[in-house]
Coordinates of N, CA and C in Angstrom, one line a residue:
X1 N 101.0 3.6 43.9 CA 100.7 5.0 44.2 C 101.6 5.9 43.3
X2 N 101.1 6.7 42.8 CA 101.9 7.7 41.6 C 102.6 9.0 42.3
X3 N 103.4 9.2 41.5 CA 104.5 10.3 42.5 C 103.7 11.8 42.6
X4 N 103.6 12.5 43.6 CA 103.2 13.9 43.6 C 103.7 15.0 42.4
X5 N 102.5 16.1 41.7 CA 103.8 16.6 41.0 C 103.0 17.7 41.3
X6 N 103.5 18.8 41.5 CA 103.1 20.2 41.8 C 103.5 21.1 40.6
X7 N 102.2 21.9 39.8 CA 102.7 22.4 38.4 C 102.2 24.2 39.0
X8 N 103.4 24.5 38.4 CA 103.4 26.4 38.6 C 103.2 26.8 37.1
X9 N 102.5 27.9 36.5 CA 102.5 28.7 35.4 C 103.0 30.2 35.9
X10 N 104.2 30.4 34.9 CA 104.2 31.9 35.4 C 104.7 32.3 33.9
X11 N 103.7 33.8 33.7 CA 103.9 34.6 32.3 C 102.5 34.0 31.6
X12 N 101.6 32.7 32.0 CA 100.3 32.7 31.5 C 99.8 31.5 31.9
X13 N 98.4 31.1 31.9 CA 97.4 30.6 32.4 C 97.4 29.2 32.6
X14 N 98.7 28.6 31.7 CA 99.0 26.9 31.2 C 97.5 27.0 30.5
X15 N 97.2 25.2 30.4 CA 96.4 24.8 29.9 C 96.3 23.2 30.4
X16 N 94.9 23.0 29.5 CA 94.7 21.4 29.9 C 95.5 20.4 28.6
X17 N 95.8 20.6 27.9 CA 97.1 20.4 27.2 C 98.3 19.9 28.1
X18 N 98.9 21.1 28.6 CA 99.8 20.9 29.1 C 99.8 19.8 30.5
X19 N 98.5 20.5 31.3 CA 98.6 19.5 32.6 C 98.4 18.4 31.3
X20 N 97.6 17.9 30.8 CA 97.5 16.2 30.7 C 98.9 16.1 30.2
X21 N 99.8 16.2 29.6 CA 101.0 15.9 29.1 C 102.0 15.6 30.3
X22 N 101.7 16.6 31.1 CA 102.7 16.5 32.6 C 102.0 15.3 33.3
X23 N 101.1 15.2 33.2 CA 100.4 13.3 33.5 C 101.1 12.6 33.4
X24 N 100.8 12.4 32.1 CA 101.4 11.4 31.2 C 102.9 11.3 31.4
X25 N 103.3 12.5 31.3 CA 105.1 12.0 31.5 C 105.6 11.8 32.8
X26 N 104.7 12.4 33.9 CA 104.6 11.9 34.9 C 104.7 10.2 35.4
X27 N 104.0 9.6 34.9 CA 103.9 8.2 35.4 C 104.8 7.4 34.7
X28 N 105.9 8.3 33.9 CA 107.3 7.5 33.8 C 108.3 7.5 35.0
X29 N 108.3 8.4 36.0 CA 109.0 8.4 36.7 C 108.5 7.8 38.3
X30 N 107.6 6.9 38.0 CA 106.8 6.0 39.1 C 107.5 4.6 39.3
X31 N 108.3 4.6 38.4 CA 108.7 3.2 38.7 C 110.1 3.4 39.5
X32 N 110.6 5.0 39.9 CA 111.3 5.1 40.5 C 111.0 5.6 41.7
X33 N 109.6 5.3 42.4 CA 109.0 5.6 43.1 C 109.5 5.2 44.9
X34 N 110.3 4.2 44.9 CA 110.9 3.9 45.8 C 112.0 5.3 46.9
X35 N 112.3 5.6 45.7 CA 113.5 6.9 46.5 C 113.1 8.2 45.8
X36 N 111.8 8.5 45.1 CA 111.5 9.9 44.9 C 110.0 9.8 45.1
X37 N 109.3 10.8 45.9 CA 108.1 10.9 46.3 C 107.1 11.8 45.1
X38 N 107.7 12.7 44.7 CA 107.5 13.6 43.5 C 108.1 15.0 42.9
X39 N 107.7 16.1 42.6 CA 108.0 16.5 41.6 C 107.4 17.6 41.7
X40 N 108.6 19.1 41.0 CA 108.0 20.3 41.0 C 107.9 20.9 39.5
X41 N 107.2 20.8 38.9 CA 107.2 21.6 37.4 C 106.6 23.1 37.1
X42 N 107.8 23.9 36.6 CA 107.7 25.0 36.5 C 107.6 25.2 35.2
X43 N 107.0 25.8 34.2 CA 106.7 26.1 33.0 C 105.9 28.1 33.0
X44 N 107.4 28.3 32.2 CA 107.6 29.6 32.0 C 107.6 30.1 30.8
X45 N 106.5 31.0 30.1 CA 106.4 31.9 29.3 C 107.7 32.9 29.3
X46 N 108.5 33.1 28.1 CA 109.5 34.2 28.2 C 109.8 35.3 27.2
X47 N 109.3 36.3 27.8 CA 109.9 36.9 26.3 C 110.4 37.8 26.8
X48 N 111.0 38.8 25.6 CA 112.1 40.0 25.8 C 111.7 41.0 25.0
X49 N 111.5 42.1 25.3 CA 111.1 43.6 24.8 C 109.4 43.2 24.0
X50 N 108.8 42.4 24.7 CA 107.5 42.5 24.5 C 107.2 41.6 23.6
X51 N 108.1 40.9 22.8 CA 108.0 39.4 22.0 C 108.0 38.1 22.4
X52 N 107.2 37.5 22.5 CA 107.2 36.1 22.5 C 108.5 35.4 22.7
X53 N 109.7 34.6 23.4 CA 110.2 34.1 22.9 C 110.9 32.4 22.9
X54 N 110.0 32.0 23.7 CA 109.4 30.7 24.1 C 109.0 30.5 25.2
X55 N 109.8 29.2 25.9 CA 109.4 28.7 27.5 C 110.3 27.6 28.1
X56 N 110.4 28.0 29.0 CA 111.4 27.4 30.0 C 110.6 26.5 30.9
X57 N 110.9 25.6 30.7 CA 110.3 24.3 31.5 C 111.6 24.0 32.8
X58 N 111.3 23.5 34.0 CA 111.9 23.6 35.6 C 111.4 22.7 36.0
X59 N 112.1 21.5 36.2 CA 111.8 20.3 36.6 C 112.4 20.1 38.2
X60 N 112.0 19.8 39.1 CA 113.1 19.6 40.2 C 112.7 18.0 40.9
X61 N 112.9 17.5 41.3 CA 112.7 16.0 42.1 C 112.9 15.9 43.9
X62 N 111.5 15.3 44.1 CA 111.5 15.3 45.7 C 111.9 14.1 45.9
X63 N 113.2 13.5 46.7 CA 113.1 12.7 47.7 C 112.6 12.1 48.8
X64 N 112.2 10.9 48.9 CA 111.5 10.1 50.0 C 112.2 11.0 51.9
X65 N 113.7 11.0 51.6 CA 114.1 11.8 52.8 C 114.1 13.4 52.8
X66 N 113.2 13.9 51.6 CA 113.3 15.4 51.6 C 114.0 15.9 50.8
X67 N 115.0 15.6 50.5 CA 115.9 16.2 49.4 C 115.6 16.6 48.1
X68 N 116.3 17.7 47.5 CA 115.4 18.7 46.3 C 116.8 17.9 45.1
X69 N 116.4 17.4 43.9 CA 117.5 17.2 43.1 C 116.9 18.2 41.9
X70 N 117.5 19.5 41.5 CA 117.4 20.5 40.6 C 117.3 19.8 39.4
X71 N 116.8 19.4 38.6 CA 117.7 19.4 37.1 C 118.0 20.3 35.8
X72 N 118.2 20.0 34.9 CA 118.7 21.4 34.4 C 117.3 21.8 33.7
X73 N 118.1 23.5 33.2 CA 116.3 23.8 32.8 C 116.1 23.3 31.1
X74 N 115.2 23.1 30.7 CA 114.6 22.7 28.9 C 114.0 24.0 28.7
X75 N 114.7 24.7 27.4 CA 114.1 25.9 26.9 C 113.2 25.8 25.2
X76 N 112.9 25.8 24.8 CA 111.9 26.1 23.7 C 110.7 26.8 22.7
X77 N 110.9 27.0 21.8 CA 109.3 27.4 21.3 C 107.9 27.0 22.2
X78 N 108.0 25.3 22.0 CA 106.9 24.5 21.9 C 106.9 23.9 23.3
X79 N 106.1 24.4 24.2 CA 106.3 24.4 25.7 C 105.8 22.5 26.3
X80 N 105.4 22.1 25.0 CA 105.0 20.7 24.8 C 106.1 19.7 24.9
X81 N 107.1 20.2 23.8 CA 108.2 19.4 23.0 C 109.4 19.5 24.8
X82 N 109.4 21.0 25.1 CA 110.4 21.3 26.3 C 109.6 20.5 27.4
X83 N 108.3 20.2 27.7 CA 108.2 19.8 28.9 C 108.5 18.0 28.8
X84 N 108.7 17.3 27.5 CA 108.8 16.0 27.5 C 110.2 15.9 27.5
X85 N 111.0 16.7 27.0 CA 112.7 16.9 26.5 C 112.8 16.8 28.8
X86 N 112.3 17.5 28.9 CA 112.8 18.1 31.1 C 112.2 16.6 31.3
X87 N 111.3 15.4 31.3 CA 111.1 14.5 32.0 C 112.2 13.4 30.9
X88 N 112.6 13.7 29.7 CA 113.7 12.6 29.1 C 114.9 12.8 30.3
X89 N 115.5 13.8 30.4 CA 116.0 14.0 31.2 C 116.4 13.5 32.4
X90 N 114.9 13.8 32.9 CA 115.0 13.5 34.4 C 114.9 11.7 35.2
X91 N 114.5 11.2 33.8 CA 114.4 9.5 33.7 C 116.0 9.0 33.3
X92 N 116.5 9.7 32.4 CA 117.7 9.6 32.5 C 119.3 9.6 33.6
X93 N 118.4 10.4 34.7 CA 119.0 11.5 35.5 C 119.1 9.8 36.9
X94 N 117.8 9.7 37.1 CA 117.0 8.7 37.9 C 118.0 7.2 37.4
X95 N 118.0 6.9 36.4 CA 118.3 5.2 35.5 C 119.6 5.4 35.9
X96 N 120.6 6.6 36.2 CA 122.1 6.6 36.4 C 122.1 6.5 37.9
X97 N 121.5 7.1 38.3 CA 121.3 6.8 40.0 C 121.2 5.6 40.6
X98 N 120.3 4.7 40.0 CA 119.9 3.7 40.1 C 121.1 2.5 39.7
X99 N 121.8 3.4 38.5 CA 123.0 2.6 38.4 C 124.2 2.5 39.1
X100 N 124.2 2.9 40.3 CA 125.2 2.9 41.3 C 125.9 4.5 41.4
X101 N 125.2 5.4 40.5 CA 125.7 7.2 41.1 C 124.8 7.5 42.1
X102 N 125.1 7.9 43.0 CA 123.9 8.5 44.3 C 123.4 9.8 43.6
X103 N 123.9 10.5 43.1 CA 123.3 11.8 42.8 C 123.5 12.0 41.4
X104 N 123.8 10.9 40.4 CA 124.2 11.3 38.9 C 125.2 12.1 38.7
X105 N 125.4 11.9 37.4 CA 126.8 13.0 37.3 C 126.6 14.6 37.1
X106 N 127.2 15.3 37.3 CA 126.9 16.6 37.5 C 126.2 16.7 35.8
X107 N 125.3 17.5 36.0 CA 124.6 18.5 35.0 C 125.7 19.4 34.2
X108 N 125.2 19.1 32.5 CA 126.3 19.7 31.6 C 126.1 21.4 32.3
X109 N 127.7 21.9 31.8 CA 127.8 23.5 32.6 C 127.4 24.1 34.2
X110 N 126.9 23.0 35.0 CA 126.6 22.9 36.3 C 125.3 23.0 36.7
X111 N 124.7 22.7 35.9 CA 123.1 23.4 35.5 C 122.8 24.9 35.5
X112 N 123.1 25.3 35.3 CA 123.2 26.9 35.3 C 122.3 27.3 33.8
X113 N 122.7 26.3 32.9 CA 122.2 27.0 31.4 C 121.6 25.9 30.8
X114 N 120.3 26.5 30.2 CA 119.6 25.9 29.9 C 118.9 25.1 28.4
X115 N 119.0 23.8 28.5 CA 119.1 22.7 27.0 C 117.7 23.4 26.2
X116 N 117.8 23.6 25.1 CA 117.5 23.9 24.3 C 116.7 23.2 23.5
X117 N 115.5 23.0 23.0 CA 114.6 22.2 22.1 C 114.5 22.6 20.8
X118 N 115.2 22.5 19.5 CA 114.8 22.5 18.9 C 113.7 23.1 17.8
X119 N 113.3 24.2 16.7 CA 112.2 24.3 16.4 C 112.1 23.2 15.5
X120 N 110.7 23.2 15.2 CA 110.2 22.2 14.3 C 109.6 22.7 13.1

């Protein structure tokens, strides 16, 4: 059984692009299916004084006993490149837990500010 993942668009309409991508990188985090049930993805259009200026992807993780694990936010042009960079992340986040951290190590800057993708 594959983990739940609940996707929000806010600032525009998403697309079927995007859901299939959130699929896909979805059923990487199934094999940690035992202690996370699923998953909130937020994907945000952002801009400032009326310009485009990318998108903020918001990943958060549901626990089997309820628990919300934040992770940090992925910002970007390419709402594509940010939404696979938020699930490297959060596989990473999971593989250290797994390694004997119950909650991983704190998030660089506290998660407060948000990793950055690269243009291409």
């Amino acid at each position: 059984m594959g983990m739940r993942m609940q996707i929000a668009y806010f600032g525009f309409a998403g697309s079927a692009r995007l859901e299939a991508e959130a699929a896909i990188q979805s059923r990487r985090l199934e094999r940690f299916g035992a202690r996370w049930s699923g998953c909130y993805l937020a994907i945000e259009s952002c801009s400032r004084h009326a310009v485009h200026t990318g998108f903020d992807v918001r990943l958060d993780l549901i626990g089997r006993d309820g628990r919300l694990l934040p992770l940090p936010h992925v910002a970007g042009p390419d709402p594509v490149a940010a939404l696979r960079c938020a699930f490297d992340g959060a596989v990473q986040r999971l593989r250290e837990t797994e390694a004997g951290r119950p909650d991983g190590p704190p998030p660089p800057d506290g998660g407060d500010k948000p990793v950055s993708v690269p243009d291409r």
